[in-house]
XYZ file of C-alpha atoms in Angstrom:
603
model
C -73.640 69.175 37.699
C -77.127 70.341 38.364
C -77.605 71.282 34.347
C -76.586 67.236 33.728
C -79.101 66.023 36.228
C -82.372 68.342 34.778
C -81.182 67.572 31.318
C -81.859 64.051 32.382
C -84.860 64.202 34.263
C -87.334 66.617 32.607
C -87.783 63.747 29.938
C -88.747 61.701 32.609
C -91.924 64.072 34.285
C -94.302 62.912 31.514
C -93.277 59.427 32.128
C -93.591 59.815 35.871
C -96.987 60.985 35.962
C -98.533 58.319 33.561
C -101.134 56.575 35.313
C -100.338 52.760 35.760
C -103.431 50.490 36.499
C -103.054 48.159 39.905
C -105.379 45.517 40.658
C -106.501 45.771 44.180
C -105.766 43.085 46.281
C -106.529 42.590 50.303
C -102.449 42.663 50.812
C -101.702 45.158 53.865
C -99.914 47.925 53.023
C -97.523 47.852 56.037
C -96.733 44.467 58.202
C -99.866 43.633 60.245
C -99.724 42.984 63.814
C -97.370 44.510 66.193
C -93.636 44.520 66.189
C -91.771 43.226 68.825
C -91.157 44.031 72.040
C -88.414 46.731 71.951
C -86.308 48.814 74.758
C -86.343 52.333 74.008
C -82.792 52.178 74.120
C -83.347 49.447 71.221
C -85.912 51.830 69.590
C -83.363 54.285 70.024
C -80.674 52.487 67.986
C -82.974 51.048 65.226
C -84.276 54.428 64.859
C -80.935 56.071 64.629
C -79.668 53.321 62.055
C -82.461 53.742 59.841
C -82.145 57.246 59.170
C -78.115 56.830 58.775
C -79.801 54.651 55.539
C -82.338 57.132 54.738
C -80.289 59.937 54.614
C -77.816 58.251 52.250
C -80.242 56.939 50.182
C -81.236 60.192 50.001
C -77.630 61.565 49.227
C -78.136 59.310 46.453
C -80.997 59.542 44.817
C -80.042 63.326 44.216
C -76.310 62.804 43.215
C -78.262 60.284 40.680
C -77.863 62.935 38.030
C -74.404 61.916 37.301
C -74.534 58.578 37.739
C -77.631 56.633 36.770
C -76.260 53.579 39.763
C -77.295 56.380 41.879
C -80.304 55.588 42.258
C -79.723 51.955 42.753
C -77.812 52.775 45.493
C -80.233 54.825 46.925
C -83.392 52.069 46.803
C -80.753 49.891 48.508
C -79.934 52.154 51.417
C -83.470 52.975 51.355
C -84.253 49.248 51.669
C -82.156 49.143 54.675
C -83.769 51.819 56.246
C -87.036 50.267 55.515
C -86.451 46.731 57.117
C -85.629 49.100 60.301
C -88.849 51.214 59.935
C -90.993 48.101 59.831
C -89.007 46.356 63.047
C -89.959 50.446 64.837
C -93.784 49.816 63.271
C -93.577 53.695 62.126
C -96.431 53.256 59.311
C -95.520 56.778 57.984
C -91.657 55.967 57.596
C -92.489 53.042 55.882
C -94.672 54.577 53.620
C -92.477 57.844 52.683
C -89.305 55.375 51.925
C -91.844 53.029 49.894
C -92.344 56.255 47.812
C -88.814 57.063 47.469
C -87.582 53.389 46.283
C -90.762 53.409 43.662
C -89.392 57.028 42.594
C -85.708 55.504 41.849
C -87.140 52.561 40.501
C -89.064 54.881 37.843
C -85.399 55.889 37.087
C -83.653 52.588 36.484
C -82.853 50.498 33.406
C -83.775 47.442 34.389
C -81.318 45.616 32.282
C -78.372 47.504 33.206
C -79.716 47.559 37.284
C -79.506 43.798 36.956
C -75.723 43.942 35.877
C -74.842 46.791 38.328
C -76.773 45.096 41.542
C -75.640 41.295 40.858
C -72.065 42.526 40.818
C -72.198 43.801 44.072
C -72.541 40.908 45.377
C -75.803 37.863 47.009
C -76.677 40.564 49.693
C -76.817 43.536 47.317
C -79.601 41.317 44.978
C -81.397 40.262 48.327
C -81.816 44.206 49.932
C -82.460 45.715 46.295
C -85.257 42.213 45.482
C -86.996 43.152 48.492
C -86.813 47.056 48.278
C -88.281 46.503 45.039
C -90.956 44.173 46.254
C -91.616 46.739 48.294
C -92.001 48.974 46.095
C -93.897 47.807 43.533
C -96.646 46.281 46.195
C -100.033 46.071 45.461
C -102.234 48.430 47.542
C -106.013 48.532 48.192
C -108.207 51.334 46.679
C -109.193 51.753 50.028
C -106.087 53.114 51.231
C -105.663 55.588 49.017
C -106.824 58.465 51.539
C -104.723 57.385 54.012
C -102.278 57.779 51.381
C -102.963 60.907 50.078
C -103.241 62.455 53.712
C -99.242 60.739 54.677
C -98.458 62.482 51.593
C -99.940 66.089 52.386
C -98.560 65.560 55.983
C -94.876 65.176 54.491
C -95.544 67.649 52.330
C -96.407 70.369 55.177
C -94.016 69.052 57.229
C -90.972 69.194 54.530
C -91.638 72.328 52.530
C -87.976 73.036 51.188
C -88.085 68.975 49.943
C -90.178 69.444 46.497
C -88.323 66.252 45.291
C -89.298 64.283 47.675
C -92.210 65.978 47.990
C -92.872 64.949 44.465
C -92.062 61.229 44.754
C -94.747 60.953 47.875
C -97.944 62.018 45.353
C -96.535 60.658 42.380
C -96.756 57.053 44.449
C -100.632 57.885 45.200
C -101.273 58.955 41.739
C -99.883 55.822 40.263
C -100.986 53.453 42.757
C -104.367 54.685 42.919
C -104.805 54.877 39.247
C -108.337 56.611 37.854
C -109.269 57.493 41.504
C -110.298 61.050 42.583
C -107.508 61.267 44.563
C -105.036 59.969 41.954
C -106.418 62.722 40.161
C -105.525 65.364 42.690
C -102.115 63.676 43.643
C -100.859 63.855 40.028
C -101.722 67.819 39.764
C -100.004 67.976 42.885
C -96.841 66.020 42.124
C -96.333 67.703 38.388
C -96.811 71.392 40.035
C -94.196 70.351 42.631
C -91.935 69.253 39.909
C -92.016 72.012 38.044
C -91.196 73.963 41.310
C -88.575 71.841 41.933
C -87.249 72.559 38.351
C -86.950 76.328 39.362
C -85.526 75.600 41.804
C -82.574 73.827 40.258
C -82.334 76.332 37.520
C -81.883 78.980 40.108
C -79.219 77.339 42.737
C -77.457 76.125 38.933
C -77.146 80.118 38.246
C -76.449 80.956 41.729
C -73.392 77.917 42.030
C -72.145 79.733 38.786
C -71.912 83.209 39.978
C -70.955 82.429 43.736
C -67.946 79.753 41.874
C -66.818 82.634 39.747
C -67.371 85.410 41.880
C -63.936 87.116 42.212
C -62.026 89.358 45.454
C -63.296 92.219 43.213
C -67.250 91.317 42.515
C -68.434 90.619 45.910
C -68.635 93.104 48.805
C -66.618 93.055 51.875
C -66.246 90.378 54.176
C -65.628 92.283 56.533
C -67.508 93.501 59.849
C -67.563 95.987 62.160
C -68.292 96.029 65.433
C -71.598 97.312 65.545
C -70.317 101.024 66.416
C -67.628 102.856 64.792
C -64.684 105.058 66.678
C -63.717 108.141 64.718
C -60.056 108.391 63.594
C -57.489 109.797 66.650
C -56.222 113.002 65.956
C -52.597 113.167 64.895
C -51.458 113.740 68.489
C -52.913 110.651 69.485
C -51.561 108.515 66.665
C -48.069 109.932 67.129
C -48.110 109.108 70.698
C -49.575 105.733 69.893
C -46.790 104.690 66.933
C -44.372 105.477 69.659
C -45.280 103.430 71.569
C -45.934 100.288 69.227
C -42.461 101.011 67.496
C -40.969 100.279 71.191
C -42.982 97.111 71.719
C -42.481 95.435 68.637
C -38.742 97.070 68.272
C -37.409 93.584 66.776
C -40.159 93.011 64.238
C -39.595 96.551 62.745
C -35.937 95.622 62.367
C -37.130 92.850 59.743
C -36.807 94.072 56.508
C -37.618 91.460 53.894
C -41.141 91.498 51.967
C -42.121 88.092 53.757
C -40.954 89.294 57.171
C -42.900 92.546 56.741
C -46.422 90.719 55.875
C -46.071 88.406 58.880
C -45.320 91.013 61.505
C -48.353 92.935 60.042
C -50.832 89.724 60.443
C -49.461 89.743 64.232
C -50.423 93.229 64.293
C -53.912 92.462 63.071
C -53.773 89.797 65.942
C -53.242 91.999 68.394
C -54.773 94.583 67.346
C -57.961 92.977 68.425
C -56.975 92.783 71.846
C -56.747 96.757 71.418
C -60.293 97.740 70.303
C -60.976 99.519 73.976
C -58.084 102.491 73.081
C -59.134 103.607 69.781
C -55.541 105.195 68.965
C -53.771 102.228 69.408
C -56.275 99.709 67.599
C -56.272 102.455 64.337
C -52.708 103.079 64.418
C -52.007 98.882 64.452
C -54.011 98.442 61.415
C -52.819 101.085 59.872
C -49.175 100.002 60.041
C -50.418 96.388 58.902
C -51.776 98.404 56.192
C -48.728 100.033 55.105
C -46.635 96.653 55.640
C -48.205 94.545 53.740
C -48.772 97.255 50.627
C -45.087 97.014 50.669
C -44.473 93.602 50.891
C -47.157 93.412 47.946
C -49.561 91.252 50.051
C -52.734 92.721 48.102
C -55.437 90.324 49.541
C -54.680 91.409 53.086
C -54.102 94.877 52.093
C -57.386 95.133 51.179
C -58.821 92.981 53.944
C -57.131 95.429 56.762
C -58.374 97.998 54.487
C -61.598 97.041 54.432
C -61.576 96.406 58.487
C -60.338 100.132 59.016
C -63.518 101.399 56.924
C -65.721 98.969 59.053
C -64.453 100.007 62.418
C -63.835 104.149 62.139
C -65.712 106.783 60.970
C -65.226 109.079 57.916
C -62.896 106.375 56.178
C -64.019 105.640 52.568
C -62.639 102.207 52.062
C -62.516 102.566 48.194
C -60.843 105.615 48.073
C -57.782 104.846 50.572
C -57.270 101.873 48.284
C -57.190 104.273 44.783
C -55.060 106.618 46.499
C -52.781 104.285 48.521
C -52.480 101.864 44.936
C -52.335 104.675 42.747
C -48.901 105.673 44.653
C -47.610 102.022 43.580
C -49.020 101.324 40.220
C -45.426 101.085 38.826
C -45.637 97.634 40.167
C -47.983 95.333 37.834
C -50.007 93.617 40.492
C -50.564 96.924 42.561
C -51.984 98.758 39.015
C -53.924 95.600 38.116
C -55.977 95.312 41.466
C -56.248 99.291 41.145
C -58.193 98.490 37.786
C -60.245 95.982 39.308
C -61.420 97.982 41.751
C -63.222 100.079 38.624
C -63.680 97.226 36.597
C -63.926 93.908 38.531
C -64.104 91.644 35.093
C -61.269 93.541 33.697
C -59.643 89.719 31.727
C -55.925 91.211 31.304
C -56.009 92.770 35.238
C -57.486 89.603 36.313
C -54.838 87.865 34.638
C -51.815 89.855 36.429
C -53.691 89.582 39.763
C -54.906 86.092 39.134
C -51.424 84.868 38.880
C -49.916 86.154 41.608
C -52.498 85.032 43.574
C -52.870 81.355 42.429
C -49.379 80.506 40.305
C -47.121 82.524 42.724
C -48.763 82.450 46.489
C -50.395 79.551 45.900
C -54.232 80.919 47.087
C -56.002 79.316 44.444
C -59.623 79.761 45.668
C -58.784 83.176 45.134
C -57.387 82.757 42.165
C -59.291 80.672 39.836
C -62.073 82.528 39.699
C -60.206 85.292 38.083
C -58.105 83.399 36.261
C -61.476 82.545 34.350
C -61.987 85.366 32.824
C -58.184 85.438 31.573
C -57.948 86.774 28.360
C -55.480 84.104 27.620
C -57.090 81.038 26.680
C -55.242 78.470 27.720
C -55.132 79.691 31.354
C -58.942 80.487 30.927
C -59.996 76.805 29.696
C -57.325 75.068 33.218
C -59.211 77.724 35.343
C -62.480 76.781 33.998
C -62.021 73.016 34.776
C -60.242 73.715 37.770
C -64.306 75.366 38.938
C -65.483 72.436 37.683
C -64.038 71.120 40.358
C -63.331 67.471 38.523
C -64.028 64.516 40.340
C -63.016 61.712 37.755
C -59.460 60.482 37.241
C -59.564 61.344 33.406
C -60.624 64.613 33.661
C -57.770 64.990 36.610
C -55.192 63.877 34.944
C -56.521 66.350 31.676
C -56.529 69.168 34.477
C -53.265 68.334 35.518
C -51.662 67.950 31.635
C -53.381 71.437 31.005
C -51.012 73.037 34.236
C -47.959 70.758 32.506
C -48.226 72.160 28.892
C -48.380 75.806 30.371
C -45.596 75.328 32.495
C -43.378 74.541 29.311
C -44.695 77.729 27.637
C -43.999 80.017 31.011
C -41.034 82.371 30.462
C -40.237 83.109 34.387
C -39.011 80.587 36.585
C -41.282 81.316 39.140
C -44.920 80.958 37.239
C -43.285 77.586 35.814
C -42.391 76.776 38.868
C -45.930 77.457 40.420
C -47.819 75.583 37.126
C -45.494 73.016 37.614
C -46.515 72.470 41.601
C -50.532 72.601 40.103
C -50.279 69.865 37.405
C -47.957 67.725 39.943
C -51.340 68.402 42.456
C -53.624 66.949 39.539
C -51.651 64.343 38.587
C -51.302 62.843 41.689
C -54.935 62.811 42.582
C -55.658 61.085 39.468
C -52.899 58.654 39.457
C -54.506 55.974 41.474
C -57.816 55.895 39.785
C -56.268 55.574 36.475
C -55.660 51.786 34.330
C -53.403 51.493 31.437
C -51.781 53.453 29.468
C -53.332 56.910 30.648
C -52.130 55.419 34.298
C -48.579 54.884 32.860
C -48.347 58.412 31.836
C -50.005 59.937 35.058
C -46.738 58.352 36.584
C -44.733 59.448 34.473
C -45.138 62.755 34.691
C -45.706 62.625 38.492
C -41.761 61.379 38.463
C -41.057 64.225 36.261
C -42.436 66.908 37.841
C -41.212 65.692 41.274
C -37.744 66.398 39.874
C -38.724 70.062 38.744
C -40.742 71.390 41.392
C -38.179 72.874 44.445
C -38.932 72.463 47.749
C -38.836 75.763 48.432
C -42.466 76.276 46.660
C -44.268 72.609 47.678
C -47.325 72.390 49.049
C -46.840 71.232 51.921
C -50.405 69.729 52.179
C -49.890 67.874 49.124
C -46.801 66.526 48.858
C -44.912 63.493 47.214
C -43.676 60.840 49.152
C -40.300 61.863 46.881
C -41.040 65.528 47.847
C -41.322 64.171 51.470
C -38.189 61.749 51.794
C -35.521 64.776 50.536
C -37.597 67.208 53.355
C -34.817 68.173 56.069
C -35.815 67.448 59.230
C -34.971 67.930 63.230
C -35.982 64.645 64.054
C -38.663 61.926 62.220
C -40.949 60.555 64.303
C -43.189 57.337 63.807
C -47.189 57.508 65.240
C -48.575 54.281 66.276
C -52.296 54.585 66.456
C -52.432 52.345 68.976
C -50.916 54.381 71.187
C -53.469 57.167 72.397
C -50.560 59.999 71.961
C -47.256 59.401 70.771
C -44.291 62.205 71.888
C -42.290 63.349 69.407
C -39.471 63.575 71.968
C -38.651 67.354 70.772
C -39.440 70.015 73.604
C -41.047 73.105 71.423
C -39.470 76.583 73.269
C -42.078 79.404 73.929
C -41.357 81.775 70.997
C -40.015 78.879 68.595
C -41.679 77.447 65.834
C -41.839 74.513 64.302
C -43.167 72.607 60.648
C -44.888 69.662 61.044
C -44.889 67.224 57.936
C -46.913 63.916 58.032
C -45.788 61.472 55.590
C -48.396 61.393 52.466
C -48.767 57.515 51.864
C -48.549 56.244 55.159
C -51.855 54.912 56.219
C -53.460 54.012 59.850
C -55.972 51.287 60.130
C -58.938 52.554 62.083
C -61.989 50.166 63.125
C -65.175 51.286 64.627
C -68.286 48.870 65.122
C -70.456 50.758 63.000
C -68.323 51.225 59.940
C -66.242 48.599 59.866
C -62.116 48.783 59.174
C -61.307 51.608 57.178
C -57.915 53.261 56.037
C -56.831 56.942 57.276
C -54.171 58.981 55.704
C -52.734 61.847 57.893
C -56.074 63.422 56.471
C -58.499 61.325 57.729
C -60.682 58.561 56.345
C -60.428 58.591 52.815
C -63.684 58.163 50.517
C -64.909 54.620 50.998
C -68.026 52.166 51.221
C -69.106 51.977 54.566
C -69.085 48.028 56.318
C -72.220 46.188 54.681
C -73.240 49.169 52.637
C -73.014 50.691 49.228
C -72.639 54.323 50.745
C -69.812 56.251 51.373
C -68.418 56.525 54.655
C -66.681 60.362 54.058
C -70.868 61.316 54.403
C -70.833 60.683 57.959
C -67.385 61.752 58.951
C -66.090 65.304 59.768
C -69.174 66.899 60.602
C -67.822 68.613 64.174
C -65.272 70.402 62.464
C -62.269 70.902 60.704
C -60.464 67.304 61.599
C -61.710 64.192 59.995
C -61.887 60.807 61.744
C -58.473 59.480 61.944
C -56.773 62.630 60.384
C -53.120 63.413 62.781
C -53.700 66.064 65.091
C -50.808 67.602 67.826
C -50.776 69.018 71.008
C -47.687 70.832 72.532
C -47.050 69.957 76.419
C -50.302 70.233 78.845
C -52.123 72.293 76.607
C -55.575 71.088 75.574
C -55.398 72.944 72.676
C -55.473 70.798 69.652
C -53.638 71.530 66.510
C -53.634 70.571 62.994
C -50.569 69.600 60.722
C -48.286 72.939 59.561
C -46.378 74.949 61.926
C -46.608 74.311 65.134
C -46.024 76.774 68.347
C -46.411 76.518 72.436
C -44.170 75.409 74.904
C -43.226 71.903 75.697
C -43.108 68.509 74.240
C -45.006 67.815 70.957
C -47.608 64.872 70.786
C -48.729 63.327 67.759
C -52.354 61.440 67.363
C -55.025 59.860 65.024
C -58.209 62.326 65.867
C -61.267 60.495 67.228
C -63.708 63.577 67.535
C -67.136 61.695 69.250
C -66.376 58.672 67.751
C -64.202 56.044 69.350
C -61.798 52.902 67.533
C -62.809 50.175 68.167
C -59.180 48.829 67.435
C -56.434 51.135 65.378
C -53.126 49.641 63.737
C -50.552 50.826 61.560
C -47.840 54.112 61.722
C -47.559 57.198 59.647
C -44.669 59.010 60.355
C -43.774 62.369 60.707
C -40.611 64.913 60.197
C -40.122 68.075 62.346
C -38.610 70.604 60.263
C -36.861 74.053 61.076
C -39.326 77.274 60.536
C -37.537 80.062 58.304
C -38.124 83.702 58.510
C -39.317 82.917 54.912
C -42.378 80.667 56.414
């Protein structure tokens, strides 16, 4: 997105650092006399409000490359944040957002600003008419040191921000037309932009590479622990595996591929509650190792590979994986990966491996990025787009018709199947944001493919409310935000596990003083514009972790632990509730409900 945004604005430099001629004029440059009288705990809150503004006016003005109204949203946070500056009297605040609203304002068609702001409504016109007065007010020559010295003060105190760096002396050149320090500003404010151009060009090539960077192209994730155990002696291991073999006696008896790669993950688990007795922590990974090589789990393969080499001496990582995959290459996966580990951009290995990955487990992070350098096309060009990670409903719903037309072209049931459950994915994120015809056949095929994709390969993060309703389940349950936890009424046995399933469309009304009323799925707050503000909400949401505001979390009897929707396991009743993180609801509504559903040996 980066490429879009330079394309637009290196036109724009010579533009921005044209001189324009102001008449000086005795007008202050900030309010004159004090402000009010203010608590700290007032200063405290004004403060805090006004850089909630800034900083989305600043989200803004650099996601402006995609969307010129970008930038008008940005002058009109930043006009926000200004009214609050001037209440705190913080002269230097004032003047650095003064810069930035004159920077967007250098961006803006007029003509089509006009449209854009006067359909957002009397308030909108007000806050962007006096941003821009603002803006565009006349300053004394005399002031232009002052200037100059707020801008090299921002400057030394914001080194990483050459935009904004930028916008501060291009404001003193301009204002301060034919001035000595106009002259110095504007050398100043085109060498930071050309920095700043460098700088995009690099992160644009490093986004590329670290997007497409495959399992095979980067090195290890994995760590040691700072000091590496040599490998027991075959004594020691024996007497080790005996031991283990007794302890986990059942999960050995499990025989299936799927039963086999779990019981090796609880190995892993445990195994790090063994890392004092070197014998037993080796032997543990090693029959995780073995495990999951046979039940052709190739990403954790080579993780527990890799976490051998990082924690024992004299173990060459890449050459347990040649030998161990070299002894299963008649399997196509297992001889694919073994190529990749000589040649990482290998396009028919990454295909085989890129498949099973993405189309049959489902891992697509993993598996786009070699699915791009497929040397089929087709699967290529959906991979590509997939990076490109689409944000607009047209370019969903193409996403999601490239998956469909693949699917009818797949010759096994099972990569249909798992195209099928990827252009369903698409589909239904575009759906909504769709009008017309293009919206009429988004539905459509969303009531197609909920017909053709089982339920024994949904997602269950994304599912229908179709896929949802024909889910067997223990019991359903019904969460009531208002109610700080709701029981499910189902008492969860130690050892037991159980799925969790939120309904996808039901919807929670959460209020908050700040933000306003706002809807929550089972996920959380869903993208929208903030109470009296153009910005988006999802900005300021979900920053102490994994749970959004409002998303459902669980906890299972007294435990404090909280856990997220999927399977579920503990002992005692299970509670269902809309997750508040620091914030607290003003006043919550509405009920999403919830099935419990039976765990397989398959899950």
């Amino acid at each position: 997105m980066r490429n879009r945004f330079l394309s637009a604005f290196l036109p724009l430099i010579p533009l921005l650092l044209t001189a324009s001629a102001y008449a000086a004029t005795a007008e202050e440059p900030v309010p004159a006399g004090n402000p009010p009288a203010l608590s700290d705990t007032d200063k405290a809150a004004l403060r805090a409000q006004a850089e909630q503004h800034s900083a989305a006016g600043l989200k803004a003005m650099t996601a402006s490359d995609n969307d010129s109204n970008q930038a008008v949203e940005a002058a009109l946070e930043m006009g926000q944040a200004l009214k609050l500056y001037q209440k705190l009297g913080d002269i230097d605040a004032v003047c650095e957002t003064r810069a930035n609203i004159y920077w967007c304002k250098k961006r803006m068609n007029l003509d089509e600003v006009q449209k854009y702001v006067a359909s957002k409504g009397k308030d909108a016109s007000a806050t962007f008419a006096s941003a821009s007065e603002a803006a565009d007010e006349k300053i004394p020559l005399a002031e232009a040191d002052a200037y100059f010295a707020r801008a090299e003060k921002f400057a030394k105190d914001n080194v990483d921000k050459t935009l904004l760096i930028s916008a501060q002396y291009l404001f003193v050149a301009e204002r301060f037309a034919g001035s000595a320090v106009a002259v110095k500003a504007q050398k100043i404010s085109l060498e930071t932009q050309q920095k700043w151009v460098q700088q995009q060009k690099a992160e644009i090539e490093a986004d590329k590479n670290r997007i497409r960077d495959t399992r095979f192209t980067k090195p290890p994730q994995v760590t040691g622990n700072g000091t590496k155990s040599t490998v027991p002696d075959a004594a020691a291991a024996a007497t080790a595996l005996t031991a283990i073999k007794a302890l986990y006696k059942d999960d050995y008896a499990k025989k299936r591929p799927v039963q086999k790669c779990r019981f090796a993950r609880k190995l892993v688990d445990d195994a790090d509650k063994s890392k004092d007795d070197a014998a037993n922590y080796y032997v543990m990974l090693s029959e995780a190792q073995r495990l999951v090589l046979e039940g052709e789990d190739y990403d954790f393969y080579l993780t527990v590979t890799d976490t051998i080499a990082a924690n024992f001496t004299s173990v060459d990582a890449a050459a347990v994986k040649r030998q161990q995959l070299s002894q299963n290459k008649s399997k196509p996966v297992a001889a694919a990966i073994l190529k990749l580990l000589e040649t990482p951009t290998d396009p028919g290995a990454n295909t085989v491996a890129g498949k099973m990955f993405g189309v049959e487990r489902g891992k697509w992070e993993l598996a786009l990025p070699m699915l791009a350098l497929s040397n089929e096309p087709a699967l290529k060009k959906v991979a590509e787009m997939e990076l490109g990670d689409p944000k607009d409903p047209t370019e969903q719903s193409l996403t999601g018709e490239a998956w469909y037309l693949l699917a009818k072209k797949a010759g096994m049931q099972a990569e249909k199947d798992g195209m099928n459950v990827r252009a369903l994915f698409w589909y239904s994120k575009a759906v909504d944001g769709l009008k017309g015809v293009n919206k009429d056949k988004a539905q459509k095929r969303v009531e197609e493919l909920d017909k053709l994709v089982p339920l024994t390969v949904v997602d269950y993060n994304n599912l229908t409310a179709n896929q949802w309703t024909k889910l067997k389940a223990i019991t359903t349950v019904a969460v009531d935000a208002r109610t700080a936890r709701t029981s499910s009424g189902y008492v969860l046995k130690n050892g037991v596990k159980v799925r969790v399933v939120p309904h996808p469309t039901d919807t929670w009304k959460i209020t908050t003083e700040f933000y306003g009323e706002m809807t929550a799925t089972w996920k959380g707050i869903q993208p929208q514009k903030r109470k009296n503000s153009n910005s988006d909400v999802s900005y300021y949401i979900g920053w102490g972790g994994k749970y959004s505001l409002g998303s459902m979390a669980f906890q299972v009897g007294d435990s404090a632990n909280i856990q997220e929707a999927g399977i579920l396991e503990g002992q005692g009743v299970i509670y269902a509730m809309p997750y508040a993180d620091s914030w607290s609801f003003s006043s919550a509504s509405g009920i999403i409900r919830l099935k419990l559903c039976a765990v397989s040996d398959d899950d």
